mmCIF file of C-alpha atoms in Angstrom:
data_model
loop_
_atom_site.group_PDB
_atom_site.id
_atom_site.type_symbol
_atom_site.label_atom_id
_atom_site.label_comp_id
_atom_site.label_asym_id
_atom_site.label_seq_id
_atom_site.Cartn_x
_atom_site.Cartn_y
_atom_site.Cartn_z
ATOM 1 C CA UNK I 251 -112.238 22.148 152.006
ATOM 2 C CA UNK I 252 -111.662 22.759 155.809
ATOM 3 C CA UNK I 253 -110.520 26.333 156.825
ATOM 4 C CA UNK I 254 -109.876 27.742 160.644
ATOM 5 C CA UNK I 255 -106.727 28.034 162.519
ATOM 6 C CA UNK I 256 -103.076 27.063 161.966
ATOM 7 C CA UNK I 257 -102.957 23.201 162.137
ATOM 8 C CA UNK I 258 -100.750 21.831 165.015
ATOM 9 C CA UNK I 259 -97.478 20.136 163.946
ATOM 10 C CA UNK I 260 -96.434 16.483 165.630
ATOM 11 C CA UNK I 261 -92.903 15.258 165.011
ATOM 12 C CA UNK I 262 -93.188 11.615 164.210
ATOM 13 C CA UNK I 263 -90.729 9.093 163.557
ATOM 14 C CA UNK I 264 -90.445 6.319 160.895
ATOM 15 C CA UNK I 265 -87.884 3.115 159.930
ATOM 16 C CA UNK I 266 -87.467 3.185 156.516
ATOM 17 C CA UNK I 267 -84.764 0.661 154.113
ATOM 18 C CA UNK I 268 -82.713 2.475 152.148
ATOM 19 C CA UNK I 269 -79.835 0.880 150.363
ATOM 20 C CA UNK I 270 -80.347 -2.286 152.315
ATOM 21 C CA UNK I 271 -79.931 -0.695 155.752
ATOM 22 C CA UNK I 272 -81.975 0.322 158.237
ATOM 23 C CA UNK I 273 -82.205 4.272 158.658
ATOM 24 C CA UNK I 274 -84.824 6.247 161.483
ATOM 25 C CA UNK I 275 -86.237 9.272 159.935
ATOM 26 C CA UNK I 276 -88.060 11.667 162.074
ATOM 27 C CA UNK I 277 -90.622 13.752 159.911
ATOM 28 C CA UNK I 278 -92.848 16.273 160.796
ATOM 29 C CA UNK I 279 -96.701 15.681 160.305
ATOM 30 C CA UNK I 280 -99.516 17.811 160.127
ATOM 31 C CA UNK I 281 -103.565 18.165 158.730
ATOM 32 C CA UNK I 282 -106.082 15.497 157.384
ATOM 33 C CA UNK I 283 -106.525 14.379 154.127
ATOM 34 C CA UNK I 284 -109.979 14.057 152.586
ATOM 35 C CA UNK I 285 -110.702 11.044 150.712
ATOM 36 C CA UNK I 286 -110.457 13.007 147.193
ATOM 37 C CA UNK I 287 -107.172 14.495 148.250
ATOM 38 C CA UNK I 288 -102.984 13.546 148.160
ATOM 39 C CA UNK I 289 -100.854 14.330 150.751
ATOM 40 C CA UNK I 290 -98.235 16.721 150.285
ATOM 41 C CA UNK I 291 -94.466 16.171 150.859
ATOM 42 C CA UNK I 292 -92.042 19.080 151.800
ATOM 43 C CA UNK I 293 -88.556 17.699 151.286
ATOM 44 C CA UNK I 294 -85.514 20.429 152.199
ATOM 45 C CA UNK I 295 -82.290 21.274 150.641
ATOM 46 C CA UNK I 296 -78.752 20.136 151.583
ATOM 47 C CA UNK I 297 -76.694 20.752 154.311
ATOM 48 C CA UNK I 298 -78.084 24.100 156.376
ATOM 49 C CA UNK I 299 -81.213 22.989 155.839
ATOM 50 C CA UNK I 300 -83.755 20.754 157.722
ATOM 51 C CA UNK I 301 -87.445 20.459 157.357
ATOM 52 C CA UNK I 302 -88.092 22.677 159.843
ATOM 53 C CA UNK I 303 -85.950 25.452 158.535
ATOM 54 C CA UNK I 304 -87.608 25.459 155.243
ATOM 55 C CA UNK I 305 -91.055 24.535 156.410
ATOM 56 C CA UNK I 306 -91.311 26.182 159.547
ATOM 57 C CA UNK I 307 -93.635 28.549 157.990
ATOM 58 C CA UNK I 308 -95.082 26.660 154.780
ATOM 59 C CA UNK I 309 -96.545 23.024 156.889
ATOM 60 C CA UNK I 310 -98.665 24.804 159.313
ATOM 61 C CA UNK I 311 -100.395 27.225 156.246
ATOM 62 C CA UNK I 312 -100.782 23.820 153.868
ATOM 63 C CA UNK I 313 -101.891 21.793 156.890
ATOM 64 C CA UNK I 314 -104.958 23.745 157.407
ATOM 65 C CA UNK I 315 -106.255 22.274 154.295
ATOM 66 C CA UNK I 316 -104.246 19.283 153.349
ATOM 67 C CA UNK I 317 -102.154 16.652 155.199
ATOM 68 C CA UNK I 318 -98.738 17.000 155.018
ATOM 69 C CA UNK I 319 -95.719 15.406 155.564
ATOM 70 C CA UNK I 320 -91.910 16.927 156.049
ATOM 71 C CA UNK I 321 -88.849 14.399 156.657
ATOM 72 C CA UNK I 322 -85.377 15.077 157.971
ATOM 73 C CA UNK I 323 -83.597 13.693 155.257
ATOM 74 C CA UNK I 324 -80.413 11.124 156.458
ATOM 75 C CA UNK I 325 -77.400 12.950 157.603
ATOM 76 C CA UNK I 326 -79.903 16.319 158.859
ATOM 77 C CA UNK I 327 -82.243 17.555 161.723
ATOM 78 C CA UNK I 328 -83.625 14.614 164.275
ATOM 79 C CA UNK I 329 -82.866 11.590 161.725
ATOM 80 C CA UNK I 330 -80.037 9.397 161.579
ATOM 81 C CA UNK I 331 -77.169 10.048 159.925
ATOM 82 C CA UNK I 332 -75.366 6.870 158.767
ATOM 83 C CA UNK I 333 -71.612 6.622 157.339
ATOM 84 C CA UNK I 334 -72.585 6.348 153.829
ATOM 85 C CA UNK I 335 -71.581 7.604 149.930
ATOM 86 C CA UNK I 336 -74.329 10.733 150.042
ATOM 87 C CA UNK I 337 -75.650 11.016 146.409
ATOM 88 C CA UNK I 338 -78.638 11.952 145.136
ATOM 89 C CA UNK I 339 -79.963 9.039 143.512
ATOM 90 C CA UNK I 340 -79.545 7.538 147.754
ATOM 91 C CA UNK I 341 -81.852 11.043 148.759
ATOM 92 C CA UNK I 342 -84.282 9.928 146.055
ATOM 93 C CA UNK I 343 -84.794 6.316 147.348
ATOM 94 C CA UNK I 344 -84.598 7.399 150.677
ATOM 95 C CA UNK I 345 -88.289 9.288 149.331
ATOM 96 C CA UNK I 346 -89.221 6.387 147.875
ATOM 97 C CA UNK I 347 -88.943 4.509 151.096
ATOM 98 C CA UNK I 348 -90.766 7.095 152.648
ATOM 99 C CA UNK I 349 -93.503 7.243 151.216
ATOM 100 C CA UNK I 350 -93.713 3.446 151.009
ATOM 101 C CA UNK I 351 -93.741 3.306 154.712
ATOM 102 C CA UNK I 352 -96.171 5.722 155.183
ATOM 103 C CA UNK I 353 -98.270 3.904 152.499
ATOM 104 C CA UNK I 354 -98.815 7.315 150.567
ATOM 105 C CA UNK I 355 -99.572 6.220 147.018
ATOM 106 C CA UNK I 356 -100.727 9.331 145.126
ATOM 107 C CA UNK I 357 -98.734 12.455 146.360
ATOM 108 C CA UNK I 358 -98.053 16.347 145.676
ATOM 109 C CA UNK I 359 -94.212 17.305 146.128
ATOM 110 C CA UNK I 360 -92.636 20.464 147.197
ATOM 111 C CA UNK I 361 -88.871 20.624 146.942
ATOM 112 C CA UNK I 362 -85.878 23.218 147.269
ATOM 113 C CA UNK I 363 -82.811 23.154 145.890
ATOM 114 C CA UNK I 364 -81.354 19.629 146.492
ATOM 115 C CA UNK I 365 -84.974 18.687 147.707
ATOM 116 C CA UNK I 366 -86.210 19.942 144.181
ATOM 117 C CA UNK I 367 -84.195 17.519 142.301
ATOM 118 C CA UNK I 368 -85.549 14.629 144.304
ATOM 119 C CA UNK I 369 -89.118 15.359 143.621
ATOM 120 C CA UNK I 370 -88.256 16.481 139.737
ATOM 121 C CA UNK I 371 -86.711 13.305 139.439
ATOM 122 C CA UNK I 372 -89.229 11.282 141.065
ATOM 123 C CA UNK I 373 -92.059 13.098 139.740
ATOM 124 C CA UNK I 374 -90.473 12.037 135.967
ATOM 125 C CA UNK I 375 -90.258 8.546 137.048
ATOM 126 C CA UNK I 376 -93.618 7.779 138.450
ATOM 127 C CA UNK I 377 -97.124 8.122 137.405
ATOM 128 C CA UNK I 378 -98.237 9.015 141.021
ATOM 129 C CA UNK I 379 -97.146 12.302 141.608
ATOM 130 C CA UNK I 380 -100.282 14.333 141.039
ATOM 131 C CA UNK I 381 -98.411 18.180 141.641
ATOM 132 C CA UNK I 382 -95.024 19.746 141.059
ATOM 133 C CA UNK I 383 -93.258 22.797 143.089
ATOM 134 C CA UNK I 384 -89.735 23.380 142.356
ATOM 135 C CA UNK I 385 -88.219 25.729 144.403
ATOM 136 C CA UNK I 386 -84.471 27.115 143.378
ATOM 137 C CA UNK I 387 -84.280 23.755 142.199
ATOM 138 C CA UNK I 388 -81.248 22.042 141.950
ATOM 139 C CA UNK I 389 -81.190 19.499 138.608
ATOM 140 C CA UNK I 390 -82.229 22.237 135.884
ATOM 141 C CA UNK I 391 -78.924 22.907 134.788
ATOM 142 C CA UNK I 392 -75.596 21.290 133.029
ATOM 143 C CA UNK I 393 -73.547 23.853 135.292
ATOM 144 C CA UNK I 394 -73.245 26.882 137.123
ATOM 145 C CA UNK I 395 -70.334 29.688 137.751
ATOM 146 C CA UNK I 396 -69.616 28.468 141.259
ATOM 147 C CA UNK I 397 -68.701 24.564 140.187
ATOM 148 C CA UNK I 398 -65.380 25.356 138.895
ATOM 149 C CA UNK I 399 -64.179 26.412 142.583
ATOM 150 C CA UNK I 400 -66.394 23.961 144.174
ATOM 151 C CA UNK I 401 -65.261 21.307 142.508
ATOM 152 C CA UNK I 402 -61.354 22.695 143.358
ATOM 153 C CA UNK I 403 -62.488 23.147 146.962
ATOM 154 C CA UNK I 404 -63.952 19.496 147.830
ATOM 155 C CA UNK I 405 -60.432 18.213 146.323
ATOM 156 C CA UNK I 406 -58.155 20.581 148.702
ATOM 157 C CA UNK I 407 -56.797 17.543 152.163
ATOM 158 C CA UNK I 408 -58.671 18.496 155.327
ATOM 159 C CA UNK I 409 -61.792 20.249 154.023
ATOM 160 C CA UNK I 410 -64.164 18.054 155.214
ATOM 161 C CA UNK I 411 -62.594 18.844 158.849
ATOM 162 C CA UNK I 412 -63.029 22.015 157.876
ATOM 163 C CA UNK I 413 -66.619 22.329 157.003
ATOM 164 C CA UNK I 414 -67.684 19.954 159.663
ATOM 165 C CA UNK I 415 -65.946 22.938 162.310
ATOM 166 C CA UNK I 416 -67.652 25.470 160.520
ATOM 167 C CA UNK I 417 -71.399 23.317 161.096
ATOM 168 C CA UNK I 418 -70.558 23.774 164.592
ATOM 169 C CA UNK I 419 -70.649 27.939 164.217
ATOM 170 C CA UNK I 420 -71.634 30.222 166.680
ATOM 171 C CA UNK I 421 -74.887 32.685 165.454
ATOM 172 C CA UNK I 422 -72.807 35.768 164.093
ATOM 173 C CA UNK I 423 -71.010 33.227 161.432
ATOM 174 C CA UNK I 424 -73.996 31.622 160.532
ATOM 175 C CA UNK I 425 -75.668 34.467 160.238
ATOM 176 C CA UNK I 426 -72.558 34.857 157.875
ATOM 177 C CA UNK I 427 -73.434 32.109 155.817
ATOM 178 C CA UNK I 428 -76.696 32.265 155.093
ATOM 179 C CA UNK I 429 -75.962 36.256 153.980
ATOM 180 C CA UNK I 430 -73.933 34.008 150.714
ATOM 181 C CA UNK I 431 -77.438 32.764 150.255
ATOM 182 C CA UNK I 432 -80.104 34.884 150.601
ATOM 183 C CA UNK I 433 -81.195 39.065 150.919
ATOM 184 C CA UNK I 434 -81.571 39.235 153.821
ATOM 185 C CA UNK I 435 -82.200 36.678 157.287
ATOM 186 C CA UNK I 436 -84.239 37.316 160.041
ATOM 187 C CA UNK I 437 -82.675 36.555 163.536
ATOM 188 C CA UNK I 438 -85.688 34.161 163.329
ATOM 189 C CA UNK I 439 -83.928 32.167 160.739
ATOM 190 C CA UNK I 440 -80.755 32.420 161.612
ATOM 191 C CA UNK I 441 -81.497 30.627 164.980
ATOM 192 C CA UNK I 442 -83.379 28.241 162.922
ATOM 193 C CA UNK I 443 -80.544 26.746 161.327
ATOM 194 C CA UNK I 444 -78.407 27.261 164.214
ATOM 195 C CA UNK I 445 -80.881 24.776 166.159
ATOM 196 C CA UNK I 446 -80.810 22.608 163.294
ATOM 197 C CA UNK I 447 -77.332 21.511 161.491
ATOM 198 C CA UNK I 448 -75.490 19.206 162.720
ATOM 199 C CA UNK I 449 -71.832 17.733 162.039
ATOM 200 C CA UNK I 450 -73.357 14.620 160.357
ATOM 201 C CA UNK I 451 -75.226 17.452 158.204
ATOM 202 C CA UNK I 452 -71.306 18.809 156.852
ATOM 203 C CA UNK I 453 -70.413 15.161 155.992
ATOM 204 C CA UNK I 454 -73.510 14.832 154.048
ATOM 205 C CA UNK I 455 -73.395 17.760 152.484
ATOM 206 C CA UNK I 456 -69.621 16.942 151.733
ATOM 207 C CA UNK I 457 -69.963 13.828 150.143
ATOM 208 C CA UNK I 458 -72.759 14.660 148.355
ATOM 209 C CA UNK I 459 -71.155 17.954 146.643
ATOM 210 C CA UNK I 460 -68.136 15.601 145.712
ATOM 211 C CA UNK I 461 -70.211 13.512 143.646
ATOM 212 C CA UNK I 462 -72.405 15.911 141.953
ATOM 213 C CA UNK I 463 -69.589 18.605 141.258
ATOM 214 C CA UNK I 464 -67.823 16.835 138.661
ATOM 215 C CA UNK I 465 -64.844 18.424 136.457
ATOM 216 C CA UNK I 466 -66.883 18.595 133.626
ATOM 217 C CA UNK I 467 -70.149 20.348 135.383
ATOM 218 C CA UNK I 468 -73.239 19.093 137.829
ATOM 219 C CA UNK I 469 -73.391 15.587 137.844
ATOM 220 C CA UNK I 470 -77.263 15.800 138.232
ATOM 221 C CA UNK I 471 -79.083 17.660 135.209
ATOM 222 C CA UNK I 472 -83.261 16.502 133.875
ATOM 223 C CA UNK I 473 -83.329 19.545 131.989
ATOM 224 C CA UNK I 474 -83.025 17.283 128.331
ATOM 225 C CA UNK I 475 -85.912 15.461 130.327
ATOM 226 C CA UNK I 476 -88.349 18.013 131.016
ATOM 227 C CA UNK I 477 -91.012 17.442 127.967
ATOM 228 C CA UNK I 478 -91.234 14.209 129.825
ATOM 229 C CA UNK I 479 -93.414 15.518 132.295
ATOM 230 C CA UNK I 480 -96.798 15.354 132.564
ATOM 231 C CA UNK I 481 -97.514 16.598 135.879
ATOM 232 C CA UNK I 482 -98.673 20.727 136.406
ATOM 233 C CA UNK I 483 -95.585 22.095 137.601
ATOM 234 C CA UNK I 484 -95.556 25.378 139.604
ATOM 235 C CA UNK I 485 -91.273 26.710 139.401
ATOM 236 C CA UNK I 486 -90.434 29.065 142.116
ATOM 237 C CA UNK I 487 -87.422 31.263 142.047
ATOM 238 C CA UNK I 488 -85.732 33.806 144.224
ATOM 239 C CA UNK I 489 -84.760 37.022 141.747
ATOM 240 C CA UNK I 490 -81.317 37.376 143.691
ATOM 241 C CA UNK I 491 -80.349 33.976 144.019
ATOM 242 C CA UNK I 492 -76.443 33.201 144.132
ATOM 243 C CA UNK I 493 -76.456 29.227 143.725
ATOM 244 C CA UNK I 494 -78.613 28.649 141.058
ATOM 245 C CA UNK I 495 -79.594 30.941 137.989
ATOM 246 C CA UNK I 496 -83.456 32.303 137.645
ATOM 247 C CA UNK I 497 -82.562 31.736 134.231
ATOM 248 C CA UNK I 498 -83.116 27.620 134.799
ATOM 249 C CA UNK I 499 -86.476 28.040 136.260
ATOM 250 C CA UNK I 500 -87.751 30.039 133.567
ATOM 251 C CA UNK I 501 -86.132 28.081 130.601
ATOM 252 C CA UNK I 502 -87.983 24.801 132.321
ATOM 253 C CA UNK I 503 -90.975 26.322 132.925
ATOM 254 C CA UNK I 504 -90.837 26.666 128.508
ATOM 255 C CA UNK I 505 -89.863 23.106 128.921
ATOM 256 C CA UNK I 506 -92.340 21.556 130.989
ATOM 257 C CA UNK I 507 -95.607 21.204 129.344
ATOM 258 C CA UNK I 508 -98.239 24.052 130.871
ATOM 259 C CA UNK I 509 -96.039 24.571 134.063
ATOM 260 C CA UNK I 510 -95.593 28.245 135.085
ATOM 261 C CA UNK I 511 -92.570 30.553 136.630
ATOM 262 C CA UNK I 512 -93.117 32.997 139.323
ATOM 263 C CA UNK I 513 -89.719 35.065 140.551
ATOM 264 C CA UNK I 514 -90.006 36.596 144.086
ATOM 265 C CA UNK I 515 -88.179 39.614 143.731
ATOM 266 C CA UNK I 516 -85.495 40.676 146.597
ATOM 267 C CA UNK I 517 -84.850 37.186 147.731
ATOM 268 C CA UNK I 518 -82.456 34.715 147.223
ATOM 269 C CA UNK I 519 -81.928 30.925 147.886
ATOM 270 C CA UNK I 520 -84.429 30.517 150.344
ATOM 271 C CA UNK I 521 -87.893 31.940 149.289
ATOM 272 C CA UNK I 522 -89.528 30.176 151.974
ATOM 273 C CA UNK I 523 -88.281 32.306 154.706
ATOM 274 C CA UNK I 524 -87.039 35.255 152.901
ATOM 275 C CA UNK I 525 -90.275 35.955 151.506
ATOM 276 C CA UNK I 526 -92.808 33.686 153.695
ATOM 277 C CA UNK I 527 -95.960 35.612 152.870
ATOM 278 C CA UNK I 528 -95.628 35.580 149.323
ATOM 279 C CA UNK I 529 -94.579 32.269 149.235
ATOM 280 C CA UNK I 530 -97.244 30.890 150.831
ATOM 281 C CA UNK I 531 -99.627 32.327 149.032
ATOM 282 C CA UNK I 532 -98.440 31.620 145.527
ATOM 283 C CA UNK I 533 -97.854 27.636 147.036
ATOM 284 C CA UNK I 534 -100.893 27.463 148.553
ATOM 285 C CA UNK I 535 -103.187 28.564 145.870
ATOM 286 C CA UNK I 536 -101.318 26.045 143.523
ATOM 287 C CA UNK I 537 -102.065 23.106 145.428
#
């Protein structure tokens, strides 16, 4: 194991083929791996969210120990953002690209909400995934309170105009937005994501809630799945959390064979900057 100080973060860039085309992803890298050791892969949520929003605080702490890798997905951050259909099963090649490019063949994943789904999903359909953290995962459940209007909302002429205007906010409203999401964000944070979105983030983050909200519930659900896995699974949820239910992490965490729950009280969506510290910790020793 190497200790000392916080390990210095390079943004790198990568082509990868997804879906036949071409797409640049720019990634942030950090740490050495050992010859006994995986890398680890940080992959962010959907829309406000960029790897390093969610990782800003989580890389550096893993990366003193462990390499670690954290990509832009397509459509956020630094990397491209091409005019395609925005699903999740194009987000989950898009990782397996990835990590084909980078030739990373054994591999510990780390995912919120959207981000969680990818690596829950990829982690049940490969035998190289060698540790699980689901973070306010997205894929746990058949359906959620919200969908109903969501689903109403995607449908209404001109609100993809709209939500691309509101990805070009000032601080004050997206300091706005994320207050739908979390306790409570730091000015830190809020600047964070402000630096970060982008209006090819609000298409993605359009198209891909149109295909996932579906009139009769969340298009993406592994929760029927999770005995499946054979991988020890660490679930993460924030006590307060509007989007999706605590009640999903702990039901998988019954599901999932050995995995355990930990809820972060007074925090919401985003545990990893709501409640850095503890986060960190509780990740950290896990891996």
């Amino acid at each position: 194991m190497r200790t000392g100080s916080t390990a210095r973060v390079e943004s790198k860039r990568v082509e990868v083929a997804v879906d036949g085309d071409s797409v640049e992803l720019r990634y942030l890298a950090a740490g050495q791996t050992e010859a006994d050791e995986s890398p680890i892969v940080l992959l962010h949520g959907i829309g406000l969210d960029a790897a390093g929003v969610s990782w800003k605080h989580l890389l550096p702490h893993l990366a003193r120990e462990n390499q670690v890798f954290a990509p832009d997905l397509p459509g956020h951050g630094e990397s491209d953002a091409p005019d395609v259909a925005y699903t999740t099963d194009y987000y989950r090649e898009t990782l397996q690209a990835f990590l084909a490019t980078l030739d990373v063949e054994r591999v510990r994943l780390v995912g919120i909400s959207m981000g969680g789904a990818l690596a829950l999903g990829h982690a049940l359909d490969s035998e190289r995934v060698e540790r699980l953290v689901l973070v306010d995962s997205y894929g746990l459940g058949r359906d959620a309170p919200w969908r109903p209007g969501g689903y109403g909302l995607l449908r209404v002429p001109g609100f993809d105009q709209f939500l691309s205007a509101g990805f070009g906010l000032n601080p004050a409203a997206v300091a706005g937005s994320l207050a739908g999401l979390t306790v409570a964000a730091s000015p830190e944070f809020v600047a964070d994501v402000q630096k970060s979105i982008t209006p090819g983030a609000a298409r993605a983050l359009a198209r891909w809630q149109r295909n996932e909200f579906r009139a009769s519930g969340l298009q993406t659900c592994y929760r029927d799945r999770l005995d499946e896995l054979d991988v020890p699974t660490l679930l993460i949820h924030g006590r307060e959390d509007p989007i999706f239910p605590v009640a999903w992490s702990e039901r998988a965490a019954e599901r999932i064979p050995g995995a355990r729950c930990e809820i972060i009280e007074r925090c919401g969506h985003w545990p990893p900057r709501e409640q850095s510290e503890k986060f960190n910790r509780a990740v950290g020793e896990f891996l």
